[in-house]
Short mmCIF file of N, CA and C in Angstrom, two decimals:
data_model
loop_
_atom_site.label_atom_id
_atom_site.label_comp_id
_atom_site.label_asym_id
_atom_site.label_seq_id
_atom_site.Cartn_x
_atom_site.Cartn_y
_atom_site.Cartn_z
N UNK X 1 177.29 61.52 66.81
CA UNK X 1 176.80 62.49 65.87
C UNK X 1 176.41 63.74 66.59
N UNK X 2 176.71 64.79 65.92
CA UNK X 2 176.32 66.10 66.45
C UNK X 2 174.95 66.48 65.90
N UNK X 3 174.08 66.82 66.82
CA UNK X 3 172.77 67.29 66.39
C UNK X 3 172.76 68.80 66.35
N UNK X 4 172.06 69.33 65.38
CA UNK X 4 171.94 70.79 65.27
C UNK X 4 171.00 71.27 66.36
N UNK X 5 171.34 72.39 67.02
CA UNK X 5 170.45 72.91 68.05
C UNK X 5 169.12 73.37 67.44
N UNK X 6 168.06 73.17 68.20
CA UNK X 6 166.75 73.62 67.74
C UNK X 6 166.67 75.13 67.82
N UNK X 7 166.15 75.70 66.78
CA UNK X 7 165.97 77.15 66.77
C UNK X 7 164.51 77.45 66.52
N UNK X 8 164.11 78.57 67.07
CA UNK X 8 162.73 79.00 66.85
C UNK X 8 162.64 79.59 65.46
N UNK X 9 161.60 79.19 64.76
CA UNK X 9 161.37 79.72 63.42
C UNK X 9 160.45 80.93 63.57
N UNK X 10 160.89 82.03 63.01
CA UNK X 10 160.12 83.27 63.09
C UNK X 10 159.42 83.47 61.77
N UNK X 11 158.08 83.61 61.84
CA UNK X 11 157.29 83.86 60.64
C UNK X 11 157.10 85.36 60.53
N UNK X 12 157.37 85.94 59.37
CA UNK X 12 157.21 87.39 59.24
C UNK X 12 155.78 87.81 59.50
N UNK X 13 155.62 88.95 60.16
CA UNK X 13 154.30 89.52 60.42
C UNK X 13 153.70 89.99 59.12
N UNK X 14 152.39 90.27 59.13
CA UNK X 14 151.71 90.66 57.91
C UNK X 14 152.28 91.94 57.33
N UNK X 15 152.84 92.78 58.17
CA UNK X 15 153.40 94.04 57.69
C UNK X 15 154.79 93.86 57.13
N UNK X 16 155.29 92.68 57.16
CA UNK X 16 156.63 92.43 56.64
C UNK X 16 157.65 92.52 57.77
N UNK X 17 158.79 92.00 57.56
CA UNK X 17 159.85 92.05 58.55
C UNK X 17 159.74 90.93 59.56
N UNK X 18 160.75 90.77 60.35
CA UNK X 18 160.78 89.71 61.36
C UNK X 18 160.28 90.26 62.68
N UNK X 19 159.67 89.38 63.48
CA UNK X 19 159.27 89.78 64.82
C UNK X 19 159.82 88.75 65.78
N UNK X 20 160.20 89.23 66.90
CA UNK X 20 160.76 88.35 67.92
C UNK X 20 159.63 87.83 68.80
N UNK X 21 159.91 86.79 69.57
CA UNK X 21 158.88 86.30 70.48
C UNK X 21 158.38 87.37 71.44
N UNK X 22 159.25 88.22 71.91
CA UNK X 22 158.82 89.26 72.85
C UNK X 22 157.93 90.29 72.15
N UNK X 23 158.20 90.57 70.87
CA UNK X 23 157.34 91.48 70.11
C UNK X 23 155.96 90.87 69.90
N UNK X 24 155.94 89.58 69.61
CA UNK X 24 154.66 88.90 69.42
C UNK X 24 153.86 88.88 70.72
N UNK X 25 154.53 88.66 71.84
CA UNK X 25 153.83 88.67 73.14
C UNK X 25 153.28 90.06 73.42
N UNK X 26 154.05 91.10 73.10
CA UNK X 26 153.60 92.48 73.33
C UNK X 26 152.39 92.80 72.46
N UNK X 27 152.42 92.34 71.21
CA UNK X 27 151.29 92.56 70.30
C UNK X 27 150.05 91.84 70.81
N UNK X 28 150.22 90.61 71.24
CA UNK X 28 149.09 89.84 71.78
C UNK X 28 148.55 90.50 73.03
N UNK X 29 149.42 91.04 73.87
CA UNK X 29 148.98 91.72 75.10
C UNK X 29 148.19 92.98 74.75
N UNK X 30 148.64 93.72 73.75
CA UNK X 30 147.91 94.93 73.33
C UNK X 30 146.53 94.56 72.79
N UNK X 31 146.47 93.49 71.99
CA UNK X 31 145.17 93.05 71.46
C UNK X 31 144.24 92.62 72.58
N UNK X 32 144.78 91.88 73.54
CA UNK X 32 143.97 91.43 74.67
C UNK X 32 143.48 92.63 75.48
N UNK X 33 144.34 93.62 75.68
CA UNK X 33 143.94 94.82 76.44
C UNK X 33 142.83 95.57 75.70
N UNK X 34 142.94 95.68 74.37
CA UNK X 34 141.90 96.34 73.59
C UNK X 34 140.58 95.58 73.67
N UNK X 35 140.65 94.25 73.62
CA UNK X 35 139.44 93.44 73.71
C UNK X 35 138.78 93.60 75.08
N UNK X 36 139.58 93.63 76.14
CA UNK X 36 139.05 93.81 77.49
C UNK X 36 138.42 95.19 77.61
N UNK X 37 139.10 96.21 77.08
CA UNK X 37 138.56 97.57 77.13
C UNK X 37 137.23 97.65 76.37
N UNK X 38 137.15 97.02 75.19
CA UNK X 38 135.90 97.03 74.42
C UNK X 38 134.79 96.31 75.20
N UNK X 39 135.13 95.23 75.87
CA UNK X 39 134.15 94.51 76.66
C UNK X 39 133.66 95.36 77.84
N UNK X 40 134.58 96.05 78.50
CA UNK X 40 134.20 96.93 79.63
C UNK X 40 133.29 98.05 79.14
N UNK X 41 133.61 98.65 78.00
CA UNK X 41 132.78 99.73 77.45
C UNK X 41 131.39 99.19 77.11
N UNK X 42 131.32 98.02 76.48
CA UNK X 42 130.03 97.43 76.12
C UNK X 42 129.20 97.10 77.36
N UNK X 43 129.85 96.54 78.38
CA UNK X 43 129.13 96.20 79.61
C UNK X 43 128.65 97.46 80.33
N UNK X 44 129.46 98.52 80.31
CA UNK X 44 129.06 99.78 80.92
C UNK X 44 127.86 100.37 80.19
N UNK X 45 127.87 100.34 78.86
CA UNK X 45 126.74 100.84 78.09
C UNK X 45 125.48 100.02 78.37
N UNK X 46 125.63 98.71 78.46
CA UNK X 46 124.50 97.85 78.76
C UNK X 46 123.94 98.15 80.15
N UNK X 47 124.83 98.33 81.12
CA UNK X 47 124.38 98.65 82.48
C UNK X 47 123.64 99.98 82.50
N UNK X 48 124.15 100.98 81.78
CA UNK X 48 123.49 102.28 81.73
C UNK X 48 122.10 102.16 81.09
N UNK X 49 122.00 101.36 80.04
CA UNK X 49 120.71 101.15 79.39
C UNK X 49 119.73 100.47 80.33
N UNK X 50 120.18 99.45 81.04
CA UNK X 50 119.31 98.76 81.98
C UNK X 50 118.84 99.68 83.11
N UNK X 51 119.74 100.52 83.60
CA UNK X 51 119.36 101.48 84.65
C UNK X 51 118.33 102.46 84.10
N UNK X 52 118.55 102.95 82.88
CA UNK X 52 117.60 103.90 82.28
C UNK X 52 116.23 103.26 82.09
N UNK X 53 116.21 102.02 81.61
CA UNK X 53 114.93 101.33 81.43
C UNK X 53 114.25 101.08 82.76
N UNK X 54 115.00 100.69 83.75
CA UNK X 54 114.42 100.43 85.08
C UNK X 54 113.86 101.72 85.66
N UNK X 55 114.62 102.82 85.52
CA UNK X 55 114.17 104.12 86.03
C UNK X 55 112.90 104.55 85.30
N UNK X 56 112.87 104.37 83.98
CA UNK X 56 111.68 104.75 83.20
C UNK X 56 110.48 103.94 83.64
N UNK X 57 110.67 102.65 83.92
CA UNK X 57 109.56 101.83 84.38
C UNK X 57 109.04 102.31 85.72
N UNK X 58 109.95 102.65 86.63
CA UNK X 58 109.54 103.08 87.96
C UNK X 58 108.84 104.43 87.91
N UNK X 59 109.35 105.32 87.07
CA UNK X 59 108.80 106.67 87.02
C UNK X 59 107.47 106.70 86.29
N UNK X 60 107.37 106.01 85.16
CA UNK X 60 106.16 106.09 84.36
C UNK X 60 105.88 104.78 83.65
N UNK X 61 105.53 103.77 84.41
CA UNK X 61 105.24 102.46 83.83
C UNK X 61 104.07 102.51 82.86
N UNK X 62 102.98 103.26 83.15
CA UNK X 62 101.88 103.30 82.17
C UNK X 62 102.31 103.89 80.83
N UNK X 63 103.14 104.92 80.84
CA UNK X 63 103.60 105.51 79.57
C UNK X 63 104.47 104.52 78.81
N UNK X 64 105.32 103.79 79.53
CA UNK X 64 106.15 102.78 78.88
C UNK X 64 105.28 101.69 78.26
N UNK X 65 104.22 101.31 78.93
CA UNK X 65 103.30 100.29 78.41
C UNK X 65 102.61 100.79 77.14
N UNK X 66 102.24 102.07 77.12
CA UNK X 66 101.59 102.62 75.92
C UNK X 66 102.55 102.65 74.74
N UNK X 67 103.81 103.03 75.01
CA UNK X 67 104.80 103.06 73.93
C UNK X 67 104.98 101.65 73.37
N UNK X 68 105.07 100.67 74.25
CA UNK X 68 105.21 99.28 73.81
C UNK X 68 103.99 98.85 73.01
N UNK X 69 102.80 99.23 73.44
CA UNK X 69 101.57 98.86 72.71
C UNK X 69 101.59 99.47 71.32
N UNK X 70 102.04 100.71 71.20
CA UNK X 70 102.10 101.36 69.89
C UNK X 70 103.06 100.61 68.97
N UNK X 71 104.22 100.24 69.52
CA UNK X 71 105.21 99.53 68.69
C UNK X 71 104.69 98.17 68.27
N UNK X 72 104.06 97.46 69.18
CA UNK X 72 103.59 96.11 68.87
C UNK X 72 102.42 96.13 67.89
N UNK X 73 101.55 97.11 68.01
CA UNK X 73 100.36 97.14 67.16
C UNK X 73 100.64 97.77 65.80
N UNK X 74 101.69 98.57 65.71
CA UNK X 74 101.95 99.30 64.48
C UNK X 74 101.10 100.56 64.36
N UNK X 75 100.27 100.82 65.36
CA UNK X 75 99.40 102.00 65.36
C UNK X 75 100.03 103.06 66.26
N UNK X 76 100.49 104.18 65.71
CA UNK X 76 101.16 105.19 66.53
C UNK X 76 100.23 105.87 67.54
N UNK X 77 98.92 105.66 67.41
CA UNK X 77 97.97 106.28 68.33
C UNK X 77 97.46 105.32 69.40
N UNK X 78 97.82 104.05 69.31
CA UNK X 78 97.34 103.04 70.26
C UNK X 78 97.72 103.42 71.68
N UNK X 79 96.74 103.51 72.54
CA UNK X 79 97.00 103.80 73.94
C UNK X 79 97.34 105.24 74.26
N UNK X 80 97.38 106.10 73.26
CA UNK X 80 97.72 107.51 73.50
C UNK X 80 96.54 108.21 74.17
N UNK X 81 96.80 108.99 75.20
CA UNK X 81 95.68 109.72 75.82
C UNK X 81 95.21 110.82 74.88
N UNK X 82 93.93 110.86 74.64
CA UNK X 82 93.34 111.83 73.71
C UNK X 82 92.83 113.05 74.49
N UNK X 83 92.92 114.19 73.87
CA UNK X 83 92.54 115.46 74.48
C UNK X 83 91.03 115.66 74.48
N UNK X 84 90.50 116.02 75.63
CA UNK X 84 89.08 116.39 75.76
C UNK X 84 89.05 117.90 75.92
N UNK X 85 88.51 118.57 74.92
CA UNK X 85 88.51 120.03 74.90
C UNK X 85 87.43 120.60 75.82
N UNK X 86 87.83 121.42 76.80
CA UNK X 86 86.83 122.00 77.69
C UNK X 86 85.84 122.93 76.98
N UNK X 87 86.26 123.56 75.89
CA UNK X 87 85.33 124.45 75.18
C UNK X 87 84.20 123.64 74.53
N UNK X 88 84.47 122.39 74.18
CA UNK X 88 83.42 121.52 73.65
C UNK X 88 82.42 121.20 74.76
N UNK X 89 82.94 121.00 75.96
CA UNK X 89 82.05 120.76 77.11
C UNK X 89 81.11 121.92 77.35
N UNK X 90 81.61 123.15 77.17
CA UNK X 90 80.77 124.35 77.34
C UNK X 90 79.63 124.32 76.31
N UNK X 91 79.97 123.99 75.07
CA UNK X 91 78.94 123.91 74.02
C UNK X 91 77.92 122.84 74.34
N UNK X 92 78.40 121.70 74.84
CA UNK X 92 77.47 120.62 75.18
C UNK X 92 76.54 121.02 76.33
N UNK X 93 77.07 121.74 77.32
CA UNK X 93 76.25 122.13 78.48
C UNK X 93 75.04 122.96 78.04
N UNK X 94 75.26 123.84 77.09
CA UNK X 94 74.13 124.67 76.65
C UNK X 94 73.09 123.81 75.93
N UNK X 95 73.53 122.80 75.21
CA UNK X 95 72.59 121.89 74.54
C UNK X 95 71.91 120.98 75.56
N UNK X 96 72.65 120.53 76.56
CA UNK X 96 72.08 119.66 77.59
C UNK X 96 70.97 120.38 78.35
N UNK X 97 71.17 121.68 78.54
CA UNK X 97 70.18 122.46 79.30
C UNK X 97 68.80 122.44 78.63
N UNK X 98 68.76 122.30 77.33
CA UNK X 98 67.47 122.33 76.62
C UNK X 98 67.02 120.95 76.13
N UNK X 99 67.88 119.93 76.32
CA UNK X 99 67.55 118.59 75.81
C UNK X 99 66.75 117.79 76.83
N UNK X 100 66.11 116.75 76.34
CA UNK X 100 65.31 115.87 77.20
C UNK X 100 65.58 114.41 76.87
N UNK X 101 65.28 113.55 77.83
CA UNK X 101 65.31 112.10 77.61
C UNK X 101 66.64 111.55 77.13
N UNK X 102 66.52 110.69 76.08
CA UNK X 102 67.69 110.01 75.53
C UNK X 102 68.72 110.95 74.92
N UNK X 103 68.23 112.05 74.33
CA UNK X 103 69.15 113.03 73.74
C UNK X 103 70.00 113.64 74.84
N UNK X 104 69.38 114.00 75.93
CA UNK X 104 70.10 114.59 77.06
C UNK X 104 71.14 113.61 77.59
N UNK X 105 70.75 112.34 77.75
CA UNK X 105 71.68 111.33 78.25
C UNK X 105 72.87 111.15 77.31
N UNK X 106 72.60 111.16 76.02
CA UNK X 106 73.69 111.01 75.03
C UNK X 106 74.65 112.20 75.10
N UNK X 107 74.10 113.41 75.22
CA UNK X 107 74.94 114.60 75.32
C UNK X 107 75.77 114.58 76.60
N UNK X 108 75.18 114.16 77.70
CA UNK X 108 75.91 114.07 78.96
C UNK X 108 77.04 113.05 78.87
N UNK X 109 76.80 111.95 78.17
CA UNK X 109 77.83 110.92 78.01
C UNK X 109 79.00 111.42 77.16
N UNK X 110 78.73 112.39 76.30
CA UNK X 110 79.77 112.93 75.42
C UNK X 110 80.69 113.94 76.11
N UNK X 111 80.32 114.38 77.29
CA UNK X 111 81.09 115.43 77.99
C UNK X 111 82.57 115.09 78.15
N UNK X 112 82.89 113.85 78.45
CA UNK X 112 84.27 113.47 78.70
C UNK X 112 84.90 112.68 77.56
N UNK X 113 84.28 112.74 76.40
CA UNK X 113 84.81 112.04 75.24
C UNK X 113 85.69 112.98 74.41
N UNK X 114 86.83 112.50 73.94
CA UNK X 114 87.66 113.33 73.08
C UNK X 114 86.95 113.61 71.75
N UNK X 115 87.24 114.74 71.19
CA UNK X 115 86.65 115.08 69.89
C UNK X 115 87.65 115.93 69.12
N UNK X 116 87.48 115.95 67.82
CA UNK X 116 88.34 116.78 66.97
C UNK X 116 87.88 118.24 67.06
N UNK X 117 88.81 119.14 66.86
CA UNK X 117 88.50 120.57 66.87
C UNK X 117 88.58 121.07 65.43
N UNK X 118 87.53 121.69 64.96
CA UNK X 118 87.47 122.17 63.59
C UNK X 118 88.21 123.49 63.45
N UNK X 119 89.11 123.53 62.49
CA UNK X 119 89.78 124.77 62.11
C UNK X 119 89.22 125.17 60.76
N UNK X 120 88.19 126.01 60.81
CA UNK X 120 87.51 126.38 59.57
C UNK X 120 87.57 127.88 59.29
N UNK X 121 88.16 128.62 60.22
CA UNK X 121 88.41 130.05 60.00
C UNK X 121 89.78 130.38 60.60
N UNK X 122 90.44 131.36 60.03
CA UNK X 122 91.79 131.72 60.49
C UNK X 122 91.84 132.15 61.95
N UNK X 123 90.76 132.72 62.44
CA UNK X 123 90.75 133.22 63.82
C UNK X 123 90.84 132.09 64.85
N UNK X 124 90.62 130.86 64.42
CA UNK X 124 90.72 129.73 65.35
C UNK X 124 92.16 129.18 65.46
N UNK X 125 93.09 129.78 64.76
CA UNK X 125 94.47 129.25 64.75
C UNK X 125 95.30 129.85 65.89
N UNK X 126 95.37 131.18 65.94
CA UNK X 126 96.23 131.84 66.92
C UNK X 126 95.41 132.39 68.08
N UNK X 127 96.02 132.35 69.27
CA UNK X 127 95.37 132.93 70.43
C UNK X 127 95.46 132.02 71.64
N UNK X 128 94.98 132.56 72.74
CA UNK X 128 94.99 131.81 73.99
C UNK X 128 93.62 131.20 74.24
N UNK X 129 93.57 130.28 75.17
CA UNK X 129 92.29 129.65 75.51
C UNK X 129 92.02 128.45 74.62
N UNK X 130 91.07 127.65 75.04
CA UNK X 130 90.79 126.41 74.33
C UNK X 130 89.85 126.58 73.15
N UNK X 131 89.69 127.82 72.70
CA UNK X 131 88.92 128.09 71.49
C UNK X 131 89.83 128.34 70.30
N UNK X 132 91.15 128.15 70.47
CA UNK X 132 92.10 128.32 69.37
C UNK X 132 93.05 127.12 69.34
N UNK X 133 93.64 126.89 68.17
CA UNK X 133 94.58 125.79 68.03
C UNK X 133 95.77 125.96 68.99
N UNK X 134 96.34 127.16 69.05
CA UNK X 134 97.47 127.39 69.95
C UNK X 134 97.10 127.14 71.41
N UNK X 135 95.94 127.62 71.81
CA UNK X 135 95.50 127.43 73.18
C UNK X 135 95.25 125.96 73.51
N UNK X 136 94.66 125.25 72.57
CA UNK X 136 94.40 123.82 72.76
C UNK X 136 95.72 123.06 72.90
N UNK X 137 96.66 123.36 72.01
CA UNK X 137 97.96 122.67 72.08
C UNK X 137 98.67 122.97 73.40
N UNK X 138 98.61 124.20 73.85
CA UNK X 138 99.24 124.56 75.13
C UNK X 138 98.56 123.83 76.28
N UNK X 139 97.24 123.77 76.25
CA UNK X 139 96.50 123.09 77.31
C UNK X 139 96.81 121.59 77.33
N UNK X 140 96.84 120.98 76.16
CA UNK X 140 97.12 119.54 76.07
C UNK X 140 98.53 119.22 76.54
N UNK X 141 99.49 120.08 76.20
CA UNK X 141 100.88 119.86 76.59
C UNK X 141 101.09 120.07 78.09
N UNK X 142 100.24 120.88 78.71
CA UNK X 142 100.38 121.18 80.14
C UNK X 142 99.81 120.09 81.04
N UNK X 143 99.12 119.13 80.48
CA UNK X 143 98.54 118.05 81.29
C UNK X 143 99.67 117.23 81.92
N UNK X 144 99.37 116.52 83.01
CA UNK X 144 100.39 115.71 83.68
C UNK X 144 100.98 114.71 82.70
N UNK X 145 100.18 114.25 81.77
CA UNK X 145 100.69 113.45 80.65
C UNK X 145 100.19 114.14 79.39
N UNK X 146 101.11 114.64 78.55
CA UNK X 146 100.67 115.33 77.33
C UNK X 146 99.70 114.47 76.53
N UNK X 147 98.71 115.15 75.95
CA UNK X 147 97.64 114.42 75.27
C UNK X 147 97.65 114.69 73.78
N UNK X 148 97.13 113.72 73.04
CA UNK X 148 97.06 113.81 71.60
C UNK X 148 95.83 114.63 71.21
N UNK X 149 96.05 115.63 70.36
CA UNK X 149 94.98 116.52 69.92
C UNK X 149 94.66 116.22 68.46
N UNK X 150 93.38 116.22 68.12
CA UNK X 150 92.96 115.99 66.74
C UNK X 150 92.31 117.26 66.21
N UNK X 151 92.81 117.72 65.05
CA UNK X 151 92.25 118.90 64.39
C UNK X 151 91.70 118.48 63.03
N UNK X 152 90.64 119.13 62.64
CA UNK X 152 90.12 118.97 61.28
C UNK X 152 90.28 120.32 60.61
N UNK X 153 91.10 120.36 59.59
CA UNK X 153 91.32 121.61 58.85
C UNK X 153 90.36 121.58 57.65
N UNK X 154 89.48 122.58 57.62
CA UNK X 154 88.42 122.58 56.61
C UNK X 154 88.28 123.95 55.97
N UNK X 155 88.37 124.00 54.68
CA UNK X 155 88.05 125.17 53.89
C UNK X 155 88.81 126.44 54.31
N UNK X 156 90.06 126.27 54.73
CA UNK X 156 90.85 127.46 55.05
C UNK X 156 91.48 128.00 53.78
N UNK X 157 91.48 129.32 53.63
CA UNK X 157 92.08 129.88 52.40
C UNK X 157 93.58 129.70 52.40
#
């Protein structure tokens, strides 16, 4: 008996038409090359991210810790360095000069404590120096680590 020779059955591709084994191998090779390229790009991006995080930790680990604390606590102010206004210290010094006992001690303890700056007249908004909002913001931003400033806006027209 004569047997029929075995032939390869070709299944049409999704786009229609017949494809040969060599076409299927070429398509598979292109897919594999794209997958390898995507993997290389992803690994490169991951490596760049790890280097950036490592560099950030080395350069400013305390700042990174504060950012993490803010994210974990849900409080955007957690761990943020607060601004201590030197013009407030000047006001306190004049009061300390005339104070006695416990009042004097309390005023001295307040010298390095952050406080809000009242904006209750327009003249306190623009200008240089730590007696104006612009001056305070410039001073806080110029610190080795920028500081958070608190303003109280009261009765401005």
